[in-house]
PDB file of N, CA, C and O in Angstrom:
ATOM      1  N   MET A   1     -14.213  -2.064  16.298  1.00 88.00           N
ATOM      2  CA  MET A   1     -13.870  -2.759  15.060  1.00 88.00           C
ATOM      3  C   MET A   1     -12.899  -3.987  15.810  1.00 88.00           C
ATOM      4  O   MET A   1     -12.614  -4.746  16.099  1.00 88.00           O
ATOM      5  N   PRO A   2     -13.946  -5.133  14.927  1.00 94.00           N
ATOM      6  CA  PRO A   2     -13.708  -6.070  15.419  1.00 94.00           C
ATOM      7  C   PRO A   2     -12.574  -6.680  15.218  1.00 94.00           C
ATOM      8  O   PRO A   2     -11.809  -6.351  14.132  1.00 94.00           O
ATOM      9  N   SER A   3     -11.553  -7.705  15.501  1.00 96.00           N
ATOM     10  CA  SER A   3     -10.305  -7.814  15.665  1.00 96.00           C
ATOM     11  C   SER A   3     -10.254  -8.970  14.249  1.00 96.00           C
ATOM     12  O   SER A   3      -9.124  -8.625  14.031  1.00 96.00           O
ATOM     13  N   ALA A   4     -11.251  -9.262  13.858  1.00 96.00           N
ATOM     14  CA  ALA A   4     -11.004 -10.211  12.055  1.00 96.00           C
ATOM     15  C   ALA A   4     -10.335  -8.627  11.237  1.00 96.00           C
ATOM     16  O   ALA A   4      -9.489  -9.129  10.572  1.00 96.00           O
ATOM     17  N   VAL A   5     -11.397  -7.716  11.037  1.00 95.00           N
ATOM     18  CA  VAL A   5     -10.826  -6.376  10.257  1.00 95.00           C
ATOM     19  C   VAL A   5      -9.726  -5.867  10.838  1.00 95.00           C
ATOM     20  O   VAL A   5      -8.953  -5.155  10.262  1.00 95.00           O
ATOM     21  N   LEU A   6      -8.997  -5.953  11.945  1.00 96.00           N
ATOM     22  CA  LEU A   6      -7.650  -5.285  12.054  1.00 96.00           C
ATOM     23  C   LEU A   6      -6.970  -6.252  11.104  1.00 96.00           C
ATOM     24  O   LEU A   6      -6.079  -5.751  10.781  1.00 96.00           O
ATOM     25  N   ALA A   7      -7.513  -7.702  11.818  1.00 96.00           N
ATOM     26  CA  ALA A   7      -6.257  -8.746  11.152  1.00 96.00           C
ATOM     27  C   ALA A   7      -6.009  -8.522   9.543  1.00 96.00           C
ATOM     28  O   ALA A   7      -4.872  -8.544   8.836  1.00 96.00           O
ATOM     29  N   HIS A   8      -6.909  -8.384   8.949  1.00 96.00           N
ATOM     30  CA  HIS A   8      -7.097  -8.231   7.290  1.00 96.00           C
ATOM     31  C   HIS A   8      -6.482  -6.500   6.981  1.00 96.00           C
ATOM     32  O   HIS A   8      -5.708  -6.682   5.860  1.00 96.00           O
ATOM     33  N   LEU A   9      -6.793  -6.186   7.665  1.00 96.00           N
ATOM     34  CA  LEU A   9      -5.869  -4.275   7.741  1.00 96.00           C
ATOM     35  C   LEU A   9      -5.215  -4.595   8.020  1.00 96.00           C
ATOM     36  O   LEU A   9      -3.697  -4.081   6.766  1.00 96.00           O
ATOM     37  N   ARG A  10      -3.744  -4.990   8.859  1.00 97.00           N
ATOM     38  CA  ARG A  10      -2.678  -5.270   8.954  1.00 97.00           C
ATOM     39  C   ARG A  10      -2.410  -5.983   7.682  1.00 97.00           C
ATOM     40  O   ARG A  10      -1.879  -5.725   7.366  1.00 97.00           O
ATOM     41  N   ALA A  11      -2.778  -7.082   7.164  1.00 97.00           N
ATOM     42  CA  ALA A  11      -2.580  -7.921   6.529  1.00 97.00           C
ATOM     43  C   ALA A  11      -2.514  -7.500   5.034  1.00 97.00           C
ATOM     44  O   ALA A  11      -1.173  -7.265   4.415  1.00 97.00           O
ATOM     45  N   LEU A  12      -3.208  -6.778   4.744  1.00 96.00           N
ATOM     46  CA  LEU A  12      -3.848  -6.049   3.293  1.00 96.00           C
ATOM     47  C   LEU A  12      -2.012  -4.288   3.522  1.00 96.00           C
ATOM     48  O   LEU A  12      -1.365  -4.350   2.576  1.00 96.00           O
ATOM     49  N   GLY A  13      -1.961  -4.040   4.717  1.00 97.00           N
ATOM     50  CA  GLY A  13      -1.494  -2.890   4.604  1.00 97.00           C
ATOM     51  C   GLY A  13      -0.118  -3.677   4.730  1.00 97.00           C
ATOM     52  O   GLY A  13       1.409  -2.805   3.616  1.00 97.00           O
ATOM     53  N   GLY A  14       0.095  -4.944   5.039  1.00 96.00           N
ATOM     54  CA  GLY A  14       1.572  -5.357   4.902  1.00 96.00           C
ATOM     55  C   GLY A  14       1.900  -6.049   3.337  1.00 96.00           C
ATOM     56  O   GLY A  14       3.163  -6.256   3.311  1.00 96.00           O
ATOM     57  N   ASN A  15       1.327  -6.169   2.907  1.00 95.00           N
ATOM     58  CA  ASN A  15       0.945  -6.267   1.584  1.00 95.00           C
ATOM     59  C   ASN A  15       1.125  -5.449   0.933  1.00 95.00           C
ATOM     60  O   ASN A  15       1.797  -5.485  -0.360  1.00 95.00           O
ATOM     61  N   LEU A  16       0.484  -4.008   1.258  1.00 95.00           N
ATOM     62  CA  LEU A  16       1.094  -3.302   0.241  1.00 95.00           C
ATOM     63  C   LEU A  16       2.878  -2.839   0.042  1.00 95.00           C
ATOM     64  O   LEU A  16       2.988  -2.474  -0.284  1.00 95.00           O
ATOM     65  N   ALA A  17       2.872  -2.615   2.056  1.00 96.00           N
ATOM     66  CA  ALA A  17       4.485  -2.523   1.625  1.00 96.00           C
ATOM     67  C   ALA A  17       5.278  -3.336   1.253  1.00 96.00           C
ATOM     68  O   ALA A  17       6.422  -2.867   0.636  1.00 96.00           O
ATOM     69  N   ILE A  18       5.400  -4.385   0.730  1.00 95.00           N
ATOM     70  CA  ILE A  18       5.471  -5.795   0.576  1.00 95.00           C
ATOM     71  C   ILE A  18       5.816  -5.107  -0.861  1.00 95.00           C
ATOM     72  O   ILE A  18       6.883  -5.559  -1.906  1.00 95.00           O
ATOM     73  N   ALA A  19       4.914  -4.977  -1.871  1.00 93.00           N
ATOM     74  CA  ALA A  19       4.696  -4.993  -2.941  1.00 93.00           C
ATOM     75  C   ALA A  19       5.604  -3.425  -3.536  1.00 93.00           C
ATOM     76  O   ALA A  19       6.110  -3.220  -4.432  1.00 93.00           O
ATOM     77  N   ARG A  20       5.296  -2.312  -3.089  1.00 92.00           N
ATOM     78  CA  ARG A  20       6.036  -1.530  -2.748  1.00 92.00           C
ATOM     79  C   ARG A  20       7.999  -2.263  -2.511  1.00 92.00           C
ATOM     80  O   ARG A  20       8.301  -1.251  -3.508  1.00 92.00           O
ATOM     81  N   LYS A  21       8.187  -2.240  -2.229  1.00 94.00           N
ATOM     82  CA  LYS A  21       9.290  -2.854  -1.390  1.00 94.00           C
ATOM     83  C   LYS A  21      10.334  -3.424  -2.931  1.00 94.00           C
ATOM     84  O   LYS A  21      10.789  -3.348  -3.475  1.00 94.00           O
ATOM     85  N   ARG A  22       9.402  -4.632  -3.265  1.00 92.00           N
ATOM     86  CA  ARG A  22       9.681  -5.289  -5.019  1.00 92.00           C
ATOM     87  C   ARG A  22       9.464  -4.482  -5.716  1.00 92.00           C
ATOM     88  O   ARG A  22      10.850  -4.977  -6.947  1.00 92.00           O
ATOM     89  N   ARG A  23       8.899  -3.616  -5.765  1.00 89.00           N
ATOM     90  CA  ARG A  23       9.161  -2.245  -6.962  1.00 89.00           C
ATOM     91  C   ARG A  23      10.504  -1.267  -6.659  1.00 89.00           C
ATOM     92  O   ARG A  23      10.340  -0.260  -7.629  1.00 89.00           O
ATOM     93  N   ARG A  24      10.821  -1.703  -5.751  1.00 92.00           N
ATOM     94  CA  ARG A  24      12.324  -0.600  -5.399  1.00 92.00           C
ATOM     95  C   ARG A  24      11.869   0.850  -5.277  1.00 92.00           C
ATOM     96  O   ARG A  24      12.853   2.181  -5.942  1.00 92.00           O
ATOM     97  N   GLU A  25      10.575   1.071  -4.159  1.00 90.00           N
ATOM     98  CA  GLU A  25      10.062   2.355  -4.607  1.00 90.00           C
ATOM     99  C   GLU A  25      10.126   3.051  -2.913  1.00 90.00           C
ATOM    100  O   GLU A  25       9.864   2.624  -2.300  1.00 90.00           O
ATOM    101  N   PRO A  26      11.115   3.737  -3.916  1.00 94.00           N
ATOM    102  CA  PRO A  26      11.155   4.610  -1.964  1.00 94.00           C
ATOM    103  C   PRO A  26      10.241   5.024  -1.248  1.00 94.00           C
ATOM    104  O   PRO A  26       9.015   5.692  -2.164  1.00 94.00           O
ATOM    105  N   LEU A  27       9.798   5.358   0.137  1.00 95.00           N
ATOM    106  CA  LEU A  27       8.728   5.843   0.968  1.00 95.00           C
ATOM    107  C   LEU A  27       8.160   7.084   0.237  1.00 95.00           C
ATOM    108  O   LEU A  27       7.051   7.157   0.099  1.00 95.00           O
ATOM    109  N   LYS A  28       9.280   8.025   0.199  1.00 95.00           N
ATOM    110  CA  LYS A  28       9.157   9.119   0.297  1.00 95.00           C
ATOM    111  C   LYS A  28       8.524   9.420  -1.825  1.00 95.00           C
ATOM    112  O   LYS A  28       7.277   9.926  -1.708  1.00 95.00           O
ATOM    113  N   SER A  29       8.891   8.344  -2.561  1.00 93.00           N
ATOM    114  CA  SER A  29       7.908   9.087  -3.268  1.00 93.00           C
ATOM    115  C   SER A  29       7.066   8.420  -3.637  1.00 93.00           C
ATOM    116  O   SER A  29       5.895   8.871  -4.473  1.00 93.00           O
ATOM    117  N   TRP A  30       6.277   6.977  -3.092  1.00 93.00           N
ATOM    118  CA  TRP A  30       5.141   6.629  -3.158  1.00 93.00           C
ATOM    119  C   TRP A  30       4.492   7.550  -2.438  1.00 93.00           C
ATOM    120  O   TRP A  30       3.145   7.264  -2.477  1.00 93.00           O
ATOM    121  N   ALA A  31       4.888   7.935  -1.061  1.00 95.00           N
ATOM    122  CA  ALA A  31       4.009   8.781  -0.714  1.00 95.00           C
ATOM    123  C   ALA A  31       3.341  10.157  -1.899  1.00 95.00           C
ATOM    124  O   ALA A  31       2.502  10.147  -1.517  1.00 95.00           O
ATOM    125  N   GLN A  32       4.432  10.911  -2.258  1.00 94.00           N
ATOM    126  CA  GLN A  32       3.985  11.995  -3.366  1.00 94.00           C
ATOM    127  C   GLN A  32       3.321  11.024  -4.473  1.00 94.00           C
ATOM    128  O   GLN A  32       2.105  11.302  -4.485  1.00 94.00           O
ATOM    129  N   ARG A  33       3.430   9.540  -5.093  1.00 91.00           N
ATOM    130  CA  ARG A  33       2.654   9.533  -6.050  1.00 91.00           C
ATOM    131  C   ARG A  33       1.104   9.048  -5.574  1.00 91.00           C
ATOM    132  O   ARG A  33       0.137   9.454  -6.039  1.00 91.00           O
ATOM    133  N   ILE A  34       0.374   8.613  -4.498  1.00 93.00           N
ATOM    134  CA  ILE A  34      -0.494   8.457  -3.710  1.00 93.00           C
ATOM    135  C   ILE A  34      -0.805   9.635  -2.995  1.00 93.00           C
ATOM    136  O   ILE A  34      -2.463   9.259  -2.816  1.00 93.00           O
ATOM    137  N   GLY A  35      -0.397  10.129  -2.802  1.00 94.00           N
ATOM    138  CA  GLY A  35      -0.634  12.023  -2.305  1.00 94.00           C
ATOM    139  C   GLY A  35      -0.849  11.955  -0.816  1.00 94.00           C
ATOM    140  O   GLY A  35      -1.864  12.488  -0.623  1.00 94.00           O
ATOM    141  N   VAL A  36      -0.422  11.584  -0.318  1.00 97.00           N
ATOM    142  CA  VAL A  36      -0.098  11.410   1.275  1.00 97.00           C
ATOM    143  C   VAL A  36       1.210  11.567   1.593  1.00 97.00           C
ATOM    144  O   VAL A  36       2.446  12.003   1.269  1.00 97.00           O
ATOM    145  N   SER A  37       1.909  12.248   2.995  1.00 97.00           N
ATOM    146  CA  SER A  37       2.904  12.069   3.929  1.00 97.00           C
ATOM    147  C   SER A  37       3.944  10.970   3.830  1.00 97.00           C
ATOM    148  O   SER A  37       2.935   9.886   4.405  1.00 97.00           O
ATOM    149  N   GLU A  38       4.932  11.013   4.043  1.00 97.00           N
ATOM    150  CA  GLU A  38       5.458   9.487   4.559  1.00 97.00           C
ATOM    151  C   GLU A  38       4.826   9.344   6.112  1.00 97.00           C
ATOM    152  O   GLU A  38       4.436   7.549   6.032  1.00 97.00           O
ATOM    153  N   PRO A  39       4.235  10.003   6.957  1.00 97.00           N
ATOM    154  CA  PRO A  39       4.365   9.266   8.033  1.00 97.00           C
ATOM    155  C   PRO A  39       3.095   8.935   7.426  1.00 97.00           C
ATOM    156  O   PRO A  39       2.351   7.188   8.924  1.00 97.00           O
ATOM    157  N   THR A  40       1.774   8.889   7.057  1.00 97.00           N
ATOM    158  CA  THR A  40       0.657   8.574   6.281  1.00 97.00           C
ATOM    159  C   THR A  40       0.920   7.419   5.721  1.00 97.00           C
ATOM    160  O   THR A  40       0.103   6.398   6.537  1.00 97.00           O
ATOM    161  N   LEU A  41       1.618   7.171   5.402  1.00 97.00           N
ATOM    162  CA  LEU A  41       2.353   5.647   3.948  1.00 97.00           C
ATOM    163  C   LEU A  41       2.445   4.588   5.266  1.00 97.00           C
ATOM    164  O   LEU A  41       2.195   4.367   5.296  1.00 97.00           O
ATOM    165  N   MET A  42       3.357   4.785   5.887  1.00 97.00           N
ATOM    166  CA  MET A  42       4.134   3.738   6.859  1.00 97.00           C
ATOM    167  C   MET A  42       2.521   3.722   7.757  1.00 97.00           C
ATOM    168  O   MET A  42       2.406   2.474   8.048  1.00 97.00           O
ATOM    169  N   ARG A  43       1.877   4.567   8.469  1.00 98.00           N
ATOM    170  CA  ARG A  43       0.760   4.114   9.005  1.00 98.00           C
ATOM    171  C   ARG A  43      -0.078   3.167   8.000  1.00 98.00           C
ATOM    172  O   ARG A  43      -0.854   2.257   8.484  1.00 98.00           O
ATOM    173  N   MET A  44      -0.320   3.623   6.716  1.00 97.00           N
ATOM    174  CA  MET A  44      -1.264   2.463   5.985  1.00 97.00           C
ATOM    175  C   MET A  44      -0.726   1.459   6.073  1.00 97.00           C
ATOM    176  O   MET A  44      -1.535   0.256   5.997  1.00 97.00           O
ATOM    177  N   GLU A  45       0.507   1.345   5.814  1.00 97.00           N
ATOM    178  CA  GLU A  45       1.838  -0.151   5.682  1.00 97.00           C
ATOM    179  C   GLU A  45       1.573  -0.787   6.567  1.00 97.00           C
ATOM    180  O   GLU A  45       1.711  -2.029   6.837  1.00 97.00           O
ATOM    181  N   LYS A  46       1.365  -0.042   7.906  1.00 97.00           N
ATOM    182  CA  LYS A  46       1.184  -0.986   9.396  1.00 97.00           C
ATOM    183  C   LYS A  46      -0.505  -1.247   9.520  1.00 97.00           C
ATOM    184  O   LYS A  46      -0.815  -2.431  10.672  1.00 97.00           O
ATOM    185  N   GLY A  47      -1.674  -1.109   8.301  1.00 96.00           N
ATOM    186  CA  GLY A  47      -3.166  -1.328   8.850  1.00 96.00           C
ATOM    187  C   GLY A  47      -3.790  -0.611   9.955  1.00 96.00           C
ATOM    188  O   GLY A  47      -4.599  -0.844  10.010  1.00 96.00           O
ATOM    189  N   ASP A  48      -3.480   0.701   9.948  1.00 96.00           N
ATOM    190  CA  ASP A  48      -3.682   1.529  10.980  1.00 96.00           C
ATOM    191  C   ASP A  48      -5.000   2.194  10.291  1.00 96.00           C
ATOM    192  O   ASP A  48      -5.109   2.400   9.414  1.00 96.00           O
ATOM    193  N   PRO A  49      -6.415   1.667  11.155  1.00 96.00           N
ATOM    194  CA  PRO A  49      -7.556   1.693  10.483  1.00 96.00           C
ATOM    195  C   PRO A  49      -8.089   3.074  10.641  1.00 96.00           C
ATOM    196  O   PRO A  49      -9.262   3.337   9.873  1.00 96.00           O
ATOM    197  N   SER A  50      -7.204   4.249  11.376  1.00 96.00           N
ATOM    198  CA  SER A  50      -7.587   5.674  10.974  1.00 96.00           C
ATOM    199  C   SER A  50      -7.574   5.866   9.632  1.00 96.00           C
ATOM    200  O   SER A  50      -7.555   7.159   9.655  1.00 96.00           O
ATOM    201  N   VAL A  51      -6.357   5.122   8.647  1.00 97.00           N
ATOM    202  CA  VAL A  51      -6.037   5.991   7.835  1.00 97.00           C
ATOM    203  C   VAL A  51      -7.750   5.856   6.846  1.00 97.00           C
ATOM    204  O   VAL A  51      -7.967   4.759   6.698  1.00 97.00           O
ATOM    205  N   SER A  52      -7.648   6.787   6.154  1.00 96.00           N
ATOM    206  CA  SER A  52      -8.814   7.089   5.237  1.00 96.00           C
ATOM    207  C   SER A  52      -9.158   5.717   3.787  1.00 96.00           C
ATOM    208  O   SER A  52      -7.924   5.330   3.347  1.00 96.00           O
ATOM    209  N   MET A  53      -9.972   5.074   3.621  1.00 94.00           N
ATOM    210  CA  MET A  53      -9.875   3.991   2.749  1.00 94.00           C
ATOM    211  C   MET A  53      -9.695   4.454   1.259  1.00 94.00           C
ATOM    212  O   MET A  53      -8.758   3.748   0.596  1.00 94.00           O
ATOM    213  N   GLY A  54      -9.411   5.862   1.471  1.00 95.00           N
ATOM    214  CA  GLY A  54      -9.331   6.117  -0.147  1.00 95.00           C
ATOM    215  C   GLY A  54      -7.676   6.681  -0.259  1.00 95.00           C
ATOM    216  O   GLY A  54      -7.398   6.345  -1.089  1.00 95.00           O
ATOM    217  N   VAL A  55      -6.740   6.508   0.823  1.00 96.00           N
ATOM    218  CA  VAL A  55      -5.361   6.004   0.303  1.00 96.00           C
ATOM    219  C   VAL A  55      -4.601   4.872  -0.089  1.00 96.00           C
ATOM    220  O   VAL A  55      -4.581   4.186  -0.575  1.00 96.00           O
ATOM    221  N   TYR A  56      -5.881   3.691   0.818  1.00 95.00           N
ATOM    222  CA  TYR A  56      -5.922   2.519   0.415  1.00 95.00           C
ATOM    223  C   TYR A  56      -6.056   2.372  -0.865  1.00 95.00           C
ATOM    224  O   TYR A  56      -5.219   2.144  -2.002  1.00 95.00           O
ATOM    225  N   ALA A  57      -7.606   2.228  -1.382  1.00 94.00           N
ATOM    226  CA  ALA A  57      -7.619   2.627  -2.592  1.00 94.00           C
ATOM    227  C   ALA A  57      -6.798   3.412  -3.678  1.00 94.00           C
ATOM    228  O   ALA A  57      -6.819   2.337  -4.823  1.00 94.00           O
ATOM    229  N   THR A  58      -6.098   4.814  -3.612  1.00 94.00           N
ATOM    230  CA  THR A  58      -5.261   4.997  -4.680  1.00 94.00           C
ATOM    231  C   THR A  58      -4.056   3.992  -4.737  1.00 94.00           C
ATOM    232  O   THR A  58      -3.596   3.803  -5.600  1.00 94.00           O
ATOM    233  N   ALA A  59      -3.514   3.380  -3.629  1.00 94.00           N
ATOM    234  CA  ALA A  59      -2.545   2.543  -3.749  1.00 94.00           C
ATOM    235  C   ALA A  59      -2.850   1.427  -4.159  1.00 94.00           C
ATOM    236  O   ALA A  59      -1.644   0.836  -5.057  1.00 94.00           O
ATOM    237  N   LEU A  60      -3.672   0.984  -3.997  1.00 93.00           N
ATOM    238  CA  LEU A  60      -4.767  -0.432  -4.879  1.00 93.00           C
ATOM    239  C   LEU A  60      -4.101   0.006  -6.413  1.00 93.00           C
ATOM    240  O   LEU A  60      -3.865  -0.628  -6.921  1.00 93.00           O
ATOM    241  N   TRP A  61      -4.916   0.982  -6.760  1.00 92.00           N
ATOM    242  CA  TRP A  61      -5.269   1.638  -8.061  1.00 92.00           C
ATOM    243  C   TRP A  61      -3.503   1.192  -8.847  1.00 92.00           C
ATOM    244  O   TRP A  61      -3.517   1.292  -9.713  1.00 92.00           O
ATOM    245  N   TRP A  62      -2.760   2.456  -7.754  1.00 90.00           N
ATOM    246  CA  TRP A  62      -1.541   2.367  -8.487  1.00 90.00           C
ATOM    247  C   TRP A  62      -0.557   1.208  -9.002  1.00 90.00           C
ATOM    248  O   TRP A  62      -0.099   1.070 -10.010  1.00 90.00           O
ATOM    249  N   LEU A  63      -0.963  -0.069  -8.188  1.00 87.00           N
ATOM    250  CA  LEU A  63      -0.780  -1.012  -8.383  1.00 87.00           C
ATOM    251  C   LEU A  63      -0.862  -1.681  -9.711  1.00 87.00           C
ATOM    252  O   LEU A  63      -0.074  -2.783  -9.916  1.00 87.00           O
ATOM    253  N   ALA A  64      -2.046  -1.146  -9.738  1.00 86.00           N
ATOM    254  CA  ALA A  64      -3.222  -2.027 -10.714  1.00 86.00           C
ATOM    255  C   ALA A  64      -2.271  -1.501 -11.784  1.00 86.00           C
ATOM    256  O   ALA A  64      -2.460  -1.998 -13.548  1.00 86.00           O
ATOM    257  N   THR A  65      -2.003   0.076 -12.155  1.00 81.00           N
ATOM    258  CA  THR A  65      -1.466   0.421 -13.522  1.00 81.00           C
ATOM    259  C   THR A  65       0.129  -0.019 -13.977  1.00 81.00           C
ATOM    260  O   THR A  65       0.515  -0.369 -13.104  1.00 81.00           O
ATOM    261  N   PRO A  66      -0.517  -0.256 -15.175  1.00 67.00           N
ATOM    262  CA  PRO A  66       1.147  -1.104 -15.582  1.00 67.00           C
ATOM    263  C   PRO A  66       2.195  -0.361 -15.395  1.00 67.00           C
ATOM    264  O   PRO A  66       3.074  -1.394 -15.717  1.00 67.00           O
ATOM    265  N   THR A  67       2.499   0.950 -15.280  1.00 61.00           N
ATOM    266  CA  THR A  67       3.259   1.777 -15.664  1.00 61.00           C
ATOM    267  C   THR A  67       3.787   1.676 -14.268  1.00 61.00           C
ATOM    268  O   THR A  67       4.800   1.680 -13.741  1.00 61.00           O
ATOM    269  N   ALA A  68       3.297   1.522 -13.047  1.00 53.00           N
ATOM    270  CA  ALA A  68       3.187   1.061 -11.829  1.00 53.00           C
ATOM    271  C   ALA A  68       3.927  -0.749 -11.120  1.00 53.00           C
ATOM    272  O   ALA A  68       4.464  -0.356 -10.647  1.00 53.00           O
ATOM    273  N   THR A  69       3.436  -1.074 -11.917  1.00 48.00           N
ATOM    274  CA  THR A  69       3.617  -2.471 -12.027  1.00 48.00           C
ATOM    275  C   THR A  69       5.079  -3.426 -13.150  1.00 48.00           C
ATOM    276  O   THR A  69       5.462  -2.523 -13.816  1.00 48.00           O
ATOM    277  N   ALA A  70       6.083  -3.631 -11.974  1.00 48.00           N
ATOM    278  CA  ALA A  70       7.662  -4.081 -12.529  1.00 48.00           C
ATOM    279  C   ALA A  70       7.188  -5.051 -13.634  1.00 48.00           C
ATOM    280  O   ALA A  70       6.647  -5.627 -13.208  1.00 48.00           O
ATOM    281  N   PRO A  71       8.789  -4.652 -14.598  1.00 47.00           N
ATOM    282  CA  PRO A  71       8.258  -6.119 -14.992  1.00 47.00           C
ATOM    283  C   PRO A  71       8.817  -7.639 -14.663  1.00 47.00           C
ATOM    284  O   PRO A  71       9.466  -7.501 -13.896  1.00 47.00           O
ATOM    285  N   GLY A  72       7.855  -8.584 -14.993  1.00 49.00           N
ATOM    286  CA  GLY A  72       7.654  -9.681 -14.364  1.00 49.00           C
ATOM    287  C   GLY A  72       7.740  -9.873 -13.048  1.00 49.00           C
ATOM    288  O   GLY A  72       7.474 -10.924 -11.769  1.00 49.00           O
ATOM    289  N   GLY A  73       6.962  -8.247 -12.446  1.00 49.00           N
ATOM    290  CA  GLY A  73       6.246  -8.538 -11.141  1.00 49.00           C
ATOM    291  C   GLY A  73       5.388  -9.020 -10.720  1.00 49.00           C
ATOM    292  O   GLY A  73       4.347  -9.807 -11.442  1.00 49.00           O
ATOM    293  N   ALA A  74       4.773  -9.335  -9.553  1.00 48.00           N
ATOM    294  CA  ALA A  74       3.277  -9.973  -9.214  1.00 48.00           C
ATOM    295  C   ALA A  74       2.034  -9.258  -9.480  1.00 48.00           C
ATOM    296  O   ALA A  74       1.019 -10.315  -9.183  1.00 48.00           O
ATOM    297  N   GLY A  75       1.904  -8.549 -10.018  1.00 49.00           N
ATOM    298  CA  GLY A  75       0.758  -7.573  -9.473  1.00 49.00           C
ATOM    299  C   GLY A  75       0.164  -7.143  -8.509  1.00 49.00           C
ATOM    300  O   GLY A  75       0.555  -7.359  -7.654  1.00 49.00           O
ATOM    301  N   LEU A  76      -0.716  -7.420  -8.175  1.00 48.00           N
ATOM    302  CA  LEU A  76      -2.446  -7.273  -7.925  1.00 48.00           C
ATOM    303  C   LEU A  76      -2.392  -8.683  -6.840  1.00 48.00           C
ATOM    304  O   LEU A  76      -2.700  -9.036  -5.840  1.00 48.00           O
ATOM    305  N   SER A  77      -2.092  -9.476  -7.386  1.00 48.00           N
ATOM    306  CA  SER A  77      -2.018 -11.054  -6.746  1.00 48.00           C
ATOM    307  C   SER A  77      -1.115 -11.035  -5.431  1.00 48.00           C
ATOM    308  O   SER A  77      -0.802 -11.796  -4.298  1.00 48.00           O
ATOM    309  N   VAL A  78      -0.023 -10.150  -5.085  1.00 46.00           N
ATOM    310  CA  VAL A  78       0.930 -10.381  -3.724  1.00 46.00           C
ATOM    311  C   VAL A  78      -0.397 -10.067  -2.645  1.00 46.00           C
ATOM    312  O   VAL A  78      -0.008  -9.484  -1.579  1.00 46.00           O
ATOM    313  N   LEU A  79      -1.973  -8.817  -2.918  1.00 50.00           N
ATOM    314  CA  LEU A  79      -2.028  -8.539  -2.135  1.00 50.00           C
ATOM    315  C   LEU A  79      -3.194  -9.652  -1.475  1.00 50.00           C
ATOM    316  O   LEU A  79      -4.195  -9.065  -0.888  1.00 50.00           O
ATOM    317  N   CYS A  80      -3.886 -10.786  -2.526  1.00 47.00           N
ATOM    318  CA  CYS A  80      -4.176 -11.323  -1.771  1.00 47.00           C
ATOM    319  C   CYS A  80      -4.271 -11.712  -1.226  1.00 47.00           C
ATOM    320  O   CYS A  80      -2.712 -12.658  -0.288  1.00 47.00           O
ATOM    321  N   TRP A  81      -5.245 -12.222   0.343  1.00 43.00           N
ATOM    322  CA  TRP A  81      -4.788 -12.466   1.546  1.00 43.00           C
ATOM    323  C   TRP A  81      -6.275 -13.740   1.826  1.00 43.00           C
ATOM    324  O   TRP A  81      -6.366 -14.405   1.868  1.00 43.00           O
TER     325      TRP A  81
END
């Protein structure tokens, strides 16, 4: 896998972690919400390329839903790199 792709995955994972933390969402409940184990969530937040794109897409989808976005939150803008 090209190093540029790995760098973007790490950035995306890091930004997803930031978004979760800004919403004060614990690992356990966020993992349950997106349907993965806590270790898989931690790997996703590190940008692990072995985590399925479906997991990344589900996390992005939850962040884009109004009920998942905290009042005054940054929405998806925090995920842009």
